[in-house]
Amino acid sequence: MYKSKITGTGSYLPKKIMTNEDLSKIVETSSEWILERTGIETRYIADTKNGESNSDMAAIACKKAMDMAGVEAKDIEMIVFGTCTPDRRLPHASAELQRKLGIENECACFDLGAACSGFVYGMTIADNFIKTGTYKNILVVGAEVLSSIVDWSDRGTCILFGDGAGAVVLGRADENETSEVLGATLGCDGSGTEYLKIETGGSSSPLTHEDIDAKNNFIQMEGRTVFKYATRTMIGNAMKLLDQSKMEPNDVDWYIPHQANIRIIEYIAKKLRLQDGKCVVTVNKYGNNSSATIPIAIDEAIRDGRIKRGQTVMLDAFGAGVTTGAVLFRF
Ligand code: ACO
């Protein structure tokens, strides 16, 4: 058995910022309501026709991660790409990303459908490929253009989401190194499929003109119910992984939860009795960019010096499905 570790991180946020004030001109809402109920002040919106498609943003994030890791295109042996907003339905986004990164070694590439838990799922899969000795360098990516699947006339959802990309290079660690992925837990509670969904456009209900008129091709969500699933599953993940690792909540140096709503993060921190300042928070700046929230937050906190070598970090996610998962690593 080998050990894996994060050797590089990268992220990208689109150039265009959308403020709460901007939203209040589109739907019946206010800056105060959005801030008080979600903690979100701004989010970023991708210009997909001008260098900010999902795979464009992912490629920028990956290049930064590869630079930090000191690896070249030829060294990448697999790409795991968590996304629910690929550029196109076919081919998958990871193939597009491989081409844009100039990776010509025909490495394994696949997209992973686990909504906002996509990055945590991806990291767990990559960790196992490295542990078994199959690969030494894997790109794990989360990138989204949620602005493309949001109904901009639905104030219950359009205020929450944003676009962006984050990536890590997961590499093989030497036996005597302290940096390593320490554990993971993944799960899904399929009883939640109807609370966060896009009704049409899949094979069981191909898109019709009527669907487009009814806006059935956009995200539909029961916010309050999703809130309850989120808190229950994320607290459950964290406790399970801490238990597996024989650690108490405050033994972990940093906690990086999925960034959906500051109230969800604060509720979890309270229940786990986390000391103040342990959570990395980006939801105020970027909103919820699904599979990208966690890798963006990892990259930010490593680059600004908050997360230091030797410190432990817990990633904790939930997403449509309801998928859920957590990863514990020492940087
Ligand atoms: N501006 C003003 N008023 C609003 C807005 C808005 N943007 N949105 C809803 N309201 C109104 C509602 O109509 C309602 O009015 P009513 O009482 O007259 O009916 C009132 O505000 C309260 O609405 P609630 O939905 O109960 O508000 P809540 O406090 O639950 O906040 C929110 C809504 C922010 C959506 C919250 O439920 C939430 O964050 N849920 C979790 C969502 C989430 O995490 N989704 C991401 C999933 S991850 C993925 O896979 C994509």
Short mmCIF file of C-alpha atoms in Angstrom, two decimals, residues 73-216:
data_model
loop_
_atom_site.label_atom_id
_atom_site.label_comp_id
_atom_site.label_asym_id
_atom_site.label_seq_id
_atom_site.Cartn_x
_atom_site.Cartn_y
_atom_site.Cartn_z
CA ALA A 73 1.23 17.23 -18.81
CA LYS A 74 3.03 13.94 -19.53
CA ASP A 75 3.07 13.08 -15.79
CA ILE A 76 -0.74 13.12 -15.35
CA GLU A 77 -2.11 9.56 -15.36
CA MET A 78 -5.79 10.19 -14.69
CA ILE A 79 -8.32 13.05 -14.60
CA VAL A 80 -11.37 12.79 -12.33
CA PHE A 81 -13.75 15.66 -13.07
CA GLY A 82 -16.71 16.33 -10.76
CA THR A 83 -19.27 18.48 -12.56
CA CYS A 84 -23.00 18.74 -13.26
CA THR A 85 -22.55 21.47 -15.89
CA PRO A 86 -20.18 20.07 -18.57
CA ASP A 87 -19.64 22.15 -21.74
CA ARG A 88 -21.68 19.59 -23.70
CA ARG A 89 -23.49 16.31 -22.94
CA LEU A 90 -21.09 14.45 -25.20
CA PRO A 91 -18.14 14.12 -25.04
CA HIS A 92 -17.53 14.29 -21.32
CA ALA A 93 -15.79 17.32 -19.83
CA SER A 94 -12.65 15.49 -18.71
CA ALA A 95 -11.80 14.58 -22.33
CA GLU A 96 -12.15 18.25 -23.30
CA LEU A 97 -10.00 19.19 -20.32
CA GLN A 98 -7.30 16.65 -21.23
CA ARG A 99 -7.07 18.21 -24.72
CA LYS A 100 -6.92 21.77 -23.36
CA LEU A 101 -4.13 20.79 -20.95
CA GLY A 102 -2.11 19.34 -23.83
CA ILE A 103 -2.02 15.89 -22.19
CA GLU A 104 -1.15 13.52 -25.04
CA ASN A 105 -0.45 10.32 -23.09
CA GLU A 106 -4.03 8.98 -23.49
CA CYS A 107 -4.51 8.87 -19.71
CA ALA A 108 -7.78 7.75 -18.10
CA CYS A 109 -10.38 10.55 -17.94
CA PHE A 110 -13.90 10.49 -16.57
CA ASP A 111 -16.62 12.81 -15.32
CA LEU A 112 -18.18 12.13 -11.99
CA GLY A 113 -21.85 12.86 -11.27
CA ALA A 114 -22.29 13.50 -7.57
CA ALA A 115 -23.36 17.18 -7.76
CA CYS A 116 -21.78 19.28 -5.00
CA SER A 117 -20.07 16.20 -3.49
CA GLY A 118 -18.26 15.59 -6.80
CA PHE A 119 -14.86 16.82 -5.65
CA VAL A 120 -14.89 14.83 -2.40
CA TYR A 121 -15.97 11.72 -4.32
CA GLY A 122 -13.21 12.38 -6.86
CA MET A 123 -10.54 12.78 -4.22
CA THR A 124 -11.56 9.52 -2.55
CA ILE A 125 -11.39 7.63 -5.86
CA ALA A 126 -8.02 9.18 -6.74
CA ASP A 127 -6.66 8.36 -3.27
CA ASN A 128 -7.52 4.70 -3.82
CA PHE A 129 -5.85 4.57 -7.25
CA ILE A 130 -2.68 5.97 -5.68
CA LYS A 131 -2.84 3.77 -2.57
CA THR A 132 -3.01 0.63 -4.70
CA GLY A 133 0.02 1.78 -6.70
CA THR A 134 -1.87 2.07 -10.01
CA TYR A 135 -1.03 5.76 -10.54
CA LYS A 136 1.32 8.42 -9.12
CA ASN A 137 -0.24 11.71 -10.31
CA ILE A 138 -3.96 12.35 -10.65
CA LEU A 139 -5.83 15.57 -11.36
CA VAL A 140 -9.00 15.93 -9.28
CA VAL A 141 -11.20 18.76 -10.52
CA GLY A 142 -14.48 20.46 -9.59
CA ALA A 143 -15.77 23.09 -12.03
CA GLU A 144 -19.23 24.47 -12.71
CA VAL A 145 -21.19 26.97 -14.77
CA LEU A 146 -24.30 26.89 -12.59
CA SER A 147 -25.44 30.19 -14.09
CA SER A 148 -26.37 28.12 -17.17
CA ILE A 149 -28.86 25.90 -15.27
CA VAL A 150 -30.40 28.54 -13.01
CA ASP A 151 -33.83 30.04 -13.63
CA TRP A 152 -33.03 33.74 -13.39
CA SER A 153 -36.65 34.51 -12.56
CA ASP A 154 -36.70 32.17 -9.50
CA ARG A 155 -35.56 34.17 -6.48
CA GLY A 156 -35.47 31.01 -4.34
CA THR A 157 -32.51 29.61 -6.32
CA CYS A 158 -30.86 32.25 -8.54
CA ILE A 159 -29.44 34.16 -5.56
CA LEU A 160 -27.48 31.12 -4.34
CA PHE A 161 -25.31 29.97 -7.20
CA GLY A 162 -22.14 31.05 -8.98
CA ASP A 163 -19.48 29.75 -11.37
CA GLY A 164 -15.84 28.76 -10.90
CA ALA A 165 -13.26 25.97 -10.88
CA GLY A 166 -10.82 24.34 -8.48
CA ALA A 167 -8.34 21.48 -8.80
CA VAL A 168 -5.70 19.53 -6.94
CA VAL A 169 -2.91 17.23 -8.02
CA LEU A 170 -2.98 14.15 -5.83
CA GLY A 171 0.41 12.47 -5.88
CA ARG A 172 2.18 9.51 -4.26
CA ALA A 173 3.73 10.38 -0.89
CA ASP A 174 6.98 8.83 0.37
CA GLU A 175 6.57 6.42 3.25
CA ASN A 176 8.26 8.73 5.78
CA GLU A 177 6.31 11.87 4.77
CA THR A 178 3.72 13.35 7.13
CA SER A 179 1.53 14.71 4.29
CA GLU A 180 -1.15 12.17 3.39
CA VAL A 181 -4.84 11.49 2.90
CA LEU A 182 -5.86 10.01 6.25
CA GLY A 183 -9.38 8.78 5.53
CA ALA A 184 -12.67 9.27 3.72
CA THR A 185 -16.33 8.42 3.88
CA LEU A 186 -18.87 8.58 1.04
CA GLY A 187 -22.62 8.08 0.96
CA CYS A 188 -25.95 8.91 -0.65
CA ASP A 189 -29.50 9.15 0.64
CA GLY A 190 -31.63 8.56 -2.46
CA SER A 191 -34.80 9.51 -0.59
CA GLY A 192 -33.81 13.10 -1.41
CA THR A 193 -33.83 12.89 -5.22
CA GLU A 194 -36.95 15.05 -5.66
CA TYR A 195 -35.86 17.99 -3.52
CA LEU A 196 -33.09 19.26 -5.77
CA LYS A 197 -33.40 18.40 -9.44
CA ILE A 198 -33.62 19.39 -13.09
CA GLU A 199 -36.84 17.82 -14.29
CA THR A 200 -36.23 17.53 -18.03
CA GLY A 201 -33.45 17.09 -20.55
CA GLY A 202 -32.53 13.57 -19.43
CA SER A 203 -33.26 10.39 -21.41
CA SER A 204 -36.57 9.77 -19.65
CA SER A 205 -37.92 13.21 -20.53
CA PRO A 206 -36.16 14.76 -23.52
CA LEU A 207 -36.51 18.51 -23.67
CA THR A 208 -39.62 19.85 -25.44
CA HIS A 209 -40.66 23.40 -26.40
CA GLU A 210 -43.27 23.22 -23.62
CA ASP A 211 -40.56 22.37 -21.09
CA ILE A 212 -38.50 25.35 -22.14
CA ASP A 213 -41.55 27.63 -21.83
CA ALA A 214 -42.25 26.19 -18.35
CA LYS A 215 -38.53 26.51 -17.40
CA ASN A 216 -38.38 22.82 -16.53
#
